[in-house]
Amino acid sequence: MLSVEDNDILTQTGPGTPMGELMREYWVPIALSSEFPVAGGDQVRILVLSERLIAFRSPDGQMGLIREACPHRGASLFYGRNEPDGIRCVYHGWKFGTDGGCIDMPSEPANSNFKRKIRATTYPVQERIGIVWAYLGSRETPPPMPNFEAFDVHADDEPDEMIASAVMRDCNWLQGMEGDLDTSHFGFLHVGHAQTSDAPDGTFLQYAIADRAPRYKIVERDFGATYGAYRQADDPDHLYWRIAHFLFPFYAMIPTGALGQKVGVRAWVPMDDEHMMMFNIGADTAYRPDPEQEVGMWVFEDDRLLPNTTDWYGRFRLEKHQGNDYLIDRDLQRSGRSFTGIPSIHTEDQAITESMGPIYDRTKEHLGTSDVMVIRMRRLLIAAARARHEDGTVPPGVDQPDAYQERSGGVVLGKDKDWLAATAYLREPGELRYEMDIQMTGGA
Ligand code: FES
Ligand SMILES: [Fe+2]
């Protein structure tokens, strides 16, 4: 349970809020590069950390990000003209460069120097692996980008393996983030219908079904925290570990797949306090069941997206949403082939976190032992936001880009092994490490 004050600290990310200030210390994913397919193309409305911004690719191919409201009298620059060197407001023709300087003010006398006194708010942007990132903070020189392995392993010559996707969610960012750190829900929300005999023998999936209440170890790290959720493997001398990370301020590396064989990270980015955009970044080389087919005990369906619109909330919307009850299939739920009747793991997560309400009131919750990682993440975030707010302490990872060099996944270890030390080699970026048979995951 949280106090009202702590819940507010965690969930409010607008300008001037402690968590909003904390998040503005970091580079933030805001869009996919594919939203800006051509130089000089259409602007896109971007809502991030409760700021209304307009993103565009200028005619020379550079990305720009500018506050929506024109500094003259507030007209929306969404309707502006995307011209060489900047955006021109169509109300009175003021023009702003990507650095925010007013470079033309045709509504004033030619000898006026008024334009030199006017600046629009703009933010630095850069593109990496198909994602547009922005820095909304106050440093004159932005900090380095986090050094995710995903940035390196997928050079431009391997475009097929790159995954950069986004899905919007209608609830506060923390609900999404918490779902990624709460590995115990896997045994219910996603496979609650399954018996151990439904899973291939000797797989992670089978171990996870056999024991739905794993124990946890947590270690704080430079980037945030790592957890290992462990349960019995096949023989009494071995444990199955699910190893995953919370990385400041809103990243998760999740425990699905085989440790050492997968590279990836997910970002839970607040749009405003009641909406978020989830970015899935990097490569997932793990075993993946064919999404078109029913695989064993699992029914899979693609998470189809609606076409993007130009609305603030019109990008990367799932076809299944609150308004259609996520197309829940009650017969499927009764059939024993799905716990939820919602035939997609992502949509199950989406449905259940949105069902907690736009901003869950955590004064009403009752946390159990399976919530230890959620509790730890909240503590770390609250402490860092307070320290940042009270004395300007730079939060974890901002100036330590290499701290983000990590991998997550599942592994079987001897009972006598130290889980963190024994997995150091598998968690280290570089080659993919195939010591473990990928079929051993069973899809978990
Ligand atoms: S409101 Fe933009 S130029 Fe006047
Ligand atoms: Fe989930």
CSV table of N, CA and C in Angstrom, one decimal, residues 105-196:
chain,number,residue,atom,x,y,z
A,105,MET,N,9.7,36.9,-39.3
A,105,MET,CA,8.5,37.4,-38.7
A,105,MET,C,7.9,38.4,-39.6
A,106,PRO,N,7.3,37.9,-40.7
A,106,PRO,CA,6.8,38.8,-41.8
A,106,PRO,C,5.7,39.7,-41.4
A,107,SER,N,5.1,39.5,-40.3
A,107,SER,CA,3.9,40.4,-39.9
A,107,SER,C,4.4,41.6,-39.2
A,108,GLU,N,5.8,41.7,-38.9
A,108,GLU,CA,6.3,42.9,-38.3
A,108,GLU,C,7.1,43.7,-39.3
A,109,PRO,N,7.3,45.0,-39.1
A,109,PRO,CA,8.0,45.9,-40.1
A,109,PRO,C,9.4,45.3,-40.3
A,110,ALA,N,9.9,45.5,-41.5
A,110,ALA,CA,11.1,44.9,-41.9
A,110,ALA,C,12.3,45.3,-41.0
A,111,ASN,N,12.2,46.5,-40.5
A,111,ASN,CA,13.4,47.0,-39.7
A,111,ASN,C,13.2,46.6,-38.2
A,112,SER,N,12.2,45.8,-37.8
A,112,SER,CA,12.0,45.4,-36.4
A,112,SER,C,13.0,44.3,-36.0
A,113,ASN,N,13.5,44.4,-34.8
A,113,ASN,CA,14.4,43.3,-34.3
A,113,ASN,C,13.6,42.5,-33.3
A,114,PHE,N,12.3,42.5,-33.3
A,114,PHE,CA,11.5,41.8,-32.3
A,114,PHE,C,11.8,40.3,-32.4
A,115,LYS,N,12.0,39.8,-33.7
A,115,LYS,CA,12.1,38.4,-33.8
A,115,LYS,C,13.3,37.8,-33.1
A,116,ARG,N,14.3,38.7,-32.8
A,116,ARG,CA,15.5,38.2,-32.1
A,116,ARG,C,15.2,37.9,-30.6
A,117,LYS,N,14.1,38.5,-30.1
A,117,LYS,CA,13.7,38.3,-28.7
A,117,LYS,C,12.8,37.1,-28.5
A,118,ILE,N,12.4,36.5,-29.6
A,118,ILE,CA,11.3,35.4,-29.5
A,118,ILE,C,12.0,34.0,-29.7
A,119,ARG,N,11.6,33.1,-28.9
A,119,ARG,CA,12.1,31.7,-29.1
A,119,ARG,C,10.9,30.8,-28.9
A,120,ALA,N,10.9,29.8,-29.7
A,120,ALA,CA,10.0,28.7,-29.4
A,120,ALA,C,10.7,27.6,-28.6
A,121,THR,N,9.9,26.8,-27.8
A,121,THR,CA,10.6,25.7,-27.1
A,121,THR,C,10.7,24.5,-28.0
A,122,THR,N,12.0,24.1,-28.2
A,122,THR,CA,12.3,22.9,-29.0
A,122,THR,C,13.2,22.0,-28.2
A,123,TYR,N,13.2,20.7,-28.6
A,123,TYR,CA,14.0,19.8,-27.8
A,123,TYR,C,14.9,19.0,-28.8
A,124,PRO,N,16.1,18.6,-28.3
A,124,PRO,CA,16.9,17.8,-29.2
A,124,PRO,C,16.3,16.4,-29.4
A,125,VAL,N,16.5,15.9,-30.6
A,125,VAL,CA,16.0,14.6,-30.9
A,125,VAL,C,17.1,13.8,-31.6
A,126,GLN,N,17.1,12.5,-31.5
A,126,GLN,CA,17.9,11.6,-32.3
A,126,GLN,C,17.2,10.3,-32.6
A,127,GLU,N,17.6,9.6,-33.6
A,127,GLU,CA,17.0,8.4,-34.0
A,127,GLU,C,17.9,7.2,-33.8
A,128,ARG,N,17.5,6.2,-33.2
A,128,ARG,CA,18.3,5.0,-33.0
A,128,ARG,C,17.3,3.8,-33.2
A,129,ILE,N,17.8,2.8,-34.0
A,129,ILE,CA,17.1,1.6,-34.3
A,129,ILE,C,15.6,1.8,-34.5
A,130,GLY,N,15.3,2.8,-35.3
A,130,GLY,CA,13.9,3.0,-35.7
A,130,GLY,C,13.0,3.7,-34.7
A,131,ILE,N,13.6,4.3,-33.7
A,131,ILE,CA,12.9,5.0,-32.6
A,131,ILE,C,13.4,6.4,-32.6
A,132,VAL,N,12.5,7.4,-32.4
A,132,VAL,CA,12.9,8.8,-32.2
A,132,VAL,C,12.9,9.0,-30.7
A,133,TRP,N,14.0,9.6,-30.3
A,133,TRP,CA,14.2,9.9,-28.8
A,133,TRP,C,14.3,11.4,-28.7
A,134,ALA,N,13.9,11.9,-27.5
A,134,ALA,CA,14.0,13.3,-27.3
A,134,ALA,C,14.5,13.5,-25.9
A,135,TYR,N,15.2,14.7,-25.8
A,135,TYR,CA,15.7,15.1,-24.4
A,135,TYR,C,14.9,16.3,-24.0
A,136,LEU,N,14.1,16.2,-23.0
A,136,LEU,CA,13.2,17.3,-22.5
A,136,LEU,C,13.8,18.0,-21.3
A,137,GLY,N,15.0,17.7,-21.0
A,137,GLY,CA,15.6,18.2,-19.7
A,137,GLY,C,16.2,19.6,-19.9
A,138,SER,N,16.9,20.0,-18.8
A,138,SER,CA,17.4,21.4,-18.8
A,138,SER,C,18.9,21.5,-19.1
A,139,ARG,N,19.6,20.4,-19.2
A,139,ARG,CA,21.1,20.5,-19.5
A,139,ARG,C,21.3,21.1,-20.9
A,140,GLU,N,22.3,22.0,-20.9
A,140,GLU,CA,22.6,22.5,-22.3
A,140,GLU,C,23.1,21.5,-23.2
A,141,THR,N,24.0,20.6,-22.7
A,141,THR,CA,24.4,19.5,-23.5
A,141,THR,C,23.7,18.2,-22.9
A,142,PRO,N,22.9,17.6,-23.7
A,142,PRO,CA,22.1,16.4,-23.1
A,142,PRO,C,23.1,15.3,-22.7
A,143,PRO,N,22.6,14.5,-21.8
A,143,PRO,CA,23.5,13.4,-21.3
A,143,PRO,C,23.6,12.4,-22.5
A,144,PRO,N,24.5,11.4,-22.3
A,144,PRO,CA,24.6,10.3,-23.4
A,144,PRO,C,23.3,9.5,-23.4
A,145,MET,N,23.1,8.9,-24.6
A,145,MET,CA,22.0,7.9,-24.6
A,145,MET,C,22.4,6.7,-23.8
A,146,PRO,N,21.4,6.0,-23.2
A,146,PRO,CA,21.8,4.7,-22.5
A,146,PRO,C,22.3,3.8,-23.6
A,147,ASN,N,23.4,3.0,-23.2
A,147,ASN,CA,24.1,2.2,-24.2
A,147,ASN,C,23.5,0.8,-24.2
A,148,PHE,N,22.3,0.7,-24.8
A,148,PHE,CA,21.6,-0.6,-24.9
A,148,PHE,C,22.3,-1.4,-25.9
A,149,GLU,N,22.4,-2.7,-25.6
A,149,GLU,CA,23.0,-3.6,-26.6
A,149,GLU,C,22.2,-3.6,-27.9
A,150,ALA,N,20.9,-3.4,-27.8
A,150,ALA,CA,20.1,-3.4,-29.0
A,150,ALA,C,20.5,-2.4,-30.0
A,151,PHE,N,21.2,-1.4,-29.6
A,151,PHE,CA,21.7,-0.4,-30.5
A,151,PHE,C,22.8,-0.9,-31.4
A,152,ASP,N,23.6,-1.9,-30.8
A,152,ASP,CA,24.8,-2.4,-31.5
A,152,ASP,C,24.5,-3.6,-32.4
A,153,VAL,N,23.8,-4.6,-31.8
A,153,VAL,CA,23.7,-5.8,-32.5
A,153,VAL,C,22.9,-5.7,-33.8
A,154,HIS,N,22.1,-4.7,-33.9
A,154,HIS,CA,21.3,-4.6,-35.1
A,154,HIS,C,21.8,-3.4,-36.0
A,155,ALA,N,22.9,-3.7,-36.6
A,155,ALA,CA,23.4,-2.7,-37.5
A,155,ALA,C,22.5,-2.6,-38.7
A,156,ASP,N,22.7,-1.6,-39.6
A,156,ASP,CA,21.8,-1.4,-40.7
A,156,ASP,C,21.8,-2.6,-41.7
A,157,ASP,N,22.8,-3.5,-41.6
A,157,ASP,CA,22.8,-4.6,-42.5
A,157,ASP,C,21.9,-5.7,-42.1
A,158,GLU,N,21.3,-5.6,-41.0
A,158,GLU,CA,20.4,-6.7,-40.5
A,158,GLU,C,19.0,-6.2,-40.3
A,159,PRO,N,18.4,-5.5,-41.2
A,159,PRO,CA,17.1,-4.9,-40.9
A,159,PRO,C,16.0,-5.9,-40.6
A,160,ASP,N,16.1,-7.1,-41.1
A,160,ASP,CA,15.0,-8.0,-40.8
A,160,ASP,C,14.8,-8.4,-39.4
A,161,GLU,N,15.9,-8.4,-38.7
A,161,GLU,CA,15.9,-8.8,-37.3
A,161,GLU,C,15.5,-7.7,-36.3
A,162,MET,N,15.4,-6.5,-36.8
A,162,MET,CA,15.2,-5.4,-35.9
A,162,MET,C,13.7,-5.3,-35.5
A,163,ILE,N,13.4,-5.1,-34.3
A,163,ILE,CA,12.1,-4.9,-33.9
A,163,ILE,C,12.0,-3.5,-33.2
A,164,ALA,N,11.2,-2.7,-33.7
A,164,ALA,CA,11.0,-1.4,-33.0
A,164,ALA,C,9.5,-1.2,-33.2
A,165,SER,N,8.7,-1.4,-32.1
A,165,SER,CA,7.3,-1.3,-32.2
A,165,SER,C,6.8,-0.4,-31.0
A,166,ALA,N,5.5,0.0,-31.2
A,166,ALA,CA,4.9,0.8,-30.2
A,166,ALA,C,3.5,0.4,-30.0
A,167,VAL,N,3.0,0.5,-28.8
A,167,VAL,CA,1.5,0.3,-28.5
A,167,VAL,C,1.1,1.3,-27.4
A,168,MET,N,0.0,1.9,-27.7
A,168,MET,CA,-0.5,2.9,-26.7
A,168,MET,C,-1.4,2.2,-25.7
A,169,ARG,N,-1.4,2.7,-24.5
A,169,ARG,CA,-2.2,2.1,-23.4
A,169,ARG,C,-2.9,3.2,-22.7
A,170,ASP,N,-4.2,2.9,-22.4
A,170,ASP,CA,-5.0,3.9,-21.7
A,170,ASP,C,-5.0,3.8,-20.2
A,171,CYS,N,-3.8,4.0,-19.6
A,171,CYS,CA,-3.7,4.1,-18.2
A,171,CYS,C,-2.3,4.7,-17.8
A,172,ASN,N,-2.1,4.9,-16.6
A,172,ASN,CA,-0.9,5.5,-16.1
A,172,ASN,C,0.3,4.6,-16.4
A,173,TRP,N,1.4,5.2,-16.6
A,173,TRP,CA,2.6,4.5,-17.1
A,173,TRP,C,3.0,3.4,-16.0
A,174,LEU,N,2.8,3.7,-14.7
A,174,LEU,CA,3.3,2.8,-13.7
A,174,LEU,C,2.6,1.5,-13.7
A,175,GLN,N,1.4,1.4,-14.2
A,175,GLN,CA,0.6,0.2,-14.2
A,175,GLN,C,1.3,-0.8,-15.3
A,176,GLY,N,1.7,-0.2,-16.4
A,176,GLY,CA,2.4,-1.0,-17.4
A,176,GLY,C,3.8,-1.5,-16.9
A,177,MET,N,4.5,-0.5,-16.3
A,177,MET,CA,5.8,-0.9,-15.7
A,177,MET,C,5.7,-2.0,-14.7
A,178,GLU,N,4.8,-1.8,-13.8
A,178,GLU,CA,4.6,-2.8,-12.7
A,178,GLU,C,4.3,-4.2,-13.3
A,179,GLY,N,3.5,-4.2,-14.4
A,179,GLY,CA,3.2,-5.5,-15.0
A,179,GLY,C,4.4,-6.3,-15.5
A,180,ASP,N,5.4,-5.5,-16.0
A,180,ASP,CA,6.6,-6.1,-16.5
A,180,ASP,C,7.5,-6.6,-15.4
A,181,LEU,N,7.3,-6.1,-14.2
A,181,LEU,CA,8.2,-6.6,-13.1
A,181,LEU,C,7.6,-7.6,-12.2
A,182,ASP,N,6.3,-7.9,-12.5
A,182,ASP,CA,5.5,-8.8,-11.7
A,182,ASP,C,5.4,-10.1,-12.4
A,183,THR,N,6.5,-10.9,-12.2
A,183,THR,CA,6.5,-12.1,-13.0
A,183,THR,C,5.5,-13.2,-12.6
A,184,SER,N,5.0,-13.0,-11.4
A,184,SER,CA,4.1,-14.1,-10.9
A,184,SER,C,2.8,-14.1,-11.6
A,185,HIS,N,2.4,-13.0,-12.3
A,185,HIS,CA,1.1,-13.0,-13.0
A,185,HIS,C,1.2,-13.9,-14.2
A,186,PHE,N,2.4,-14.2,-14.7
A,186,PHE,CA,2.5,-15.1,-15.9
A,186,PHE,C,1.7,-16.4,-15.6
A,187,GLY,N,1.9,-17.0,-14.4
A,187,GLY,CA,1.3,-18.3,-14.1
A,187,GLY,C,-0.2,-18.2,-14.1
A,188,PHE,N,-0.8,-17.0,-14.1
A,188,PHE,CA,-2.3,-16.9,-14.0
A,188,PHE,C,-2.8,-16.3,-15.3
A,189,LEU,N,-2.5,-15.0,-15.4
A,189,LEU,CA,-3.1,-14.3,-16.5
A,189,LEU,C,-2.8,-15.0,-17.9
A,190,HIS,N,-1.6,-15.5,-18.0
A,190,HIS,CA,-1.2,-16.0,-19.4
A,190,HIS,C,-1.3,-17.5,-19.4
A,191,VAL,N,-1.1,-18.2,-18.4
A,191,VAL,CA,-1.2,-19.7,-18.4
A,191,VAL,C,-2.0,-20.3,-17.3
A,192,GLY,N,-2.9,-19.6,-16.7
A,192,GLY,CA,-3.6,-20.0,-15.6
A,192,GLY,C,-4.5,-21.3,-15.9
A,193,HIS,N,-4.8,-21.5,-17.2
A,193,HIS,CA,-5.6,-22.6,-17.6
A,193,HIS,C,-4.8,-23.9,-17.7
A,194,ALA,N,-3.5,-23.8,-17.7
A,194,ALA,CA,-2.7,-25.0,-18.2
A,194,ALA,C,-2.3,-25.9,-17.0
A,195,GLN,N,-2.2,-27.2,-17.3
A,195,GLN,CA,-1.7,-28.2,-16.4
A,195,GLN,C,-0.2,-28.4,-16.8
A,196,THR,N,0.5,-29.0,-15.9
A,196,THR,CA,1.9,-29.3,-16.2
A,196,THR,C,2.0,-30.2,-17.4
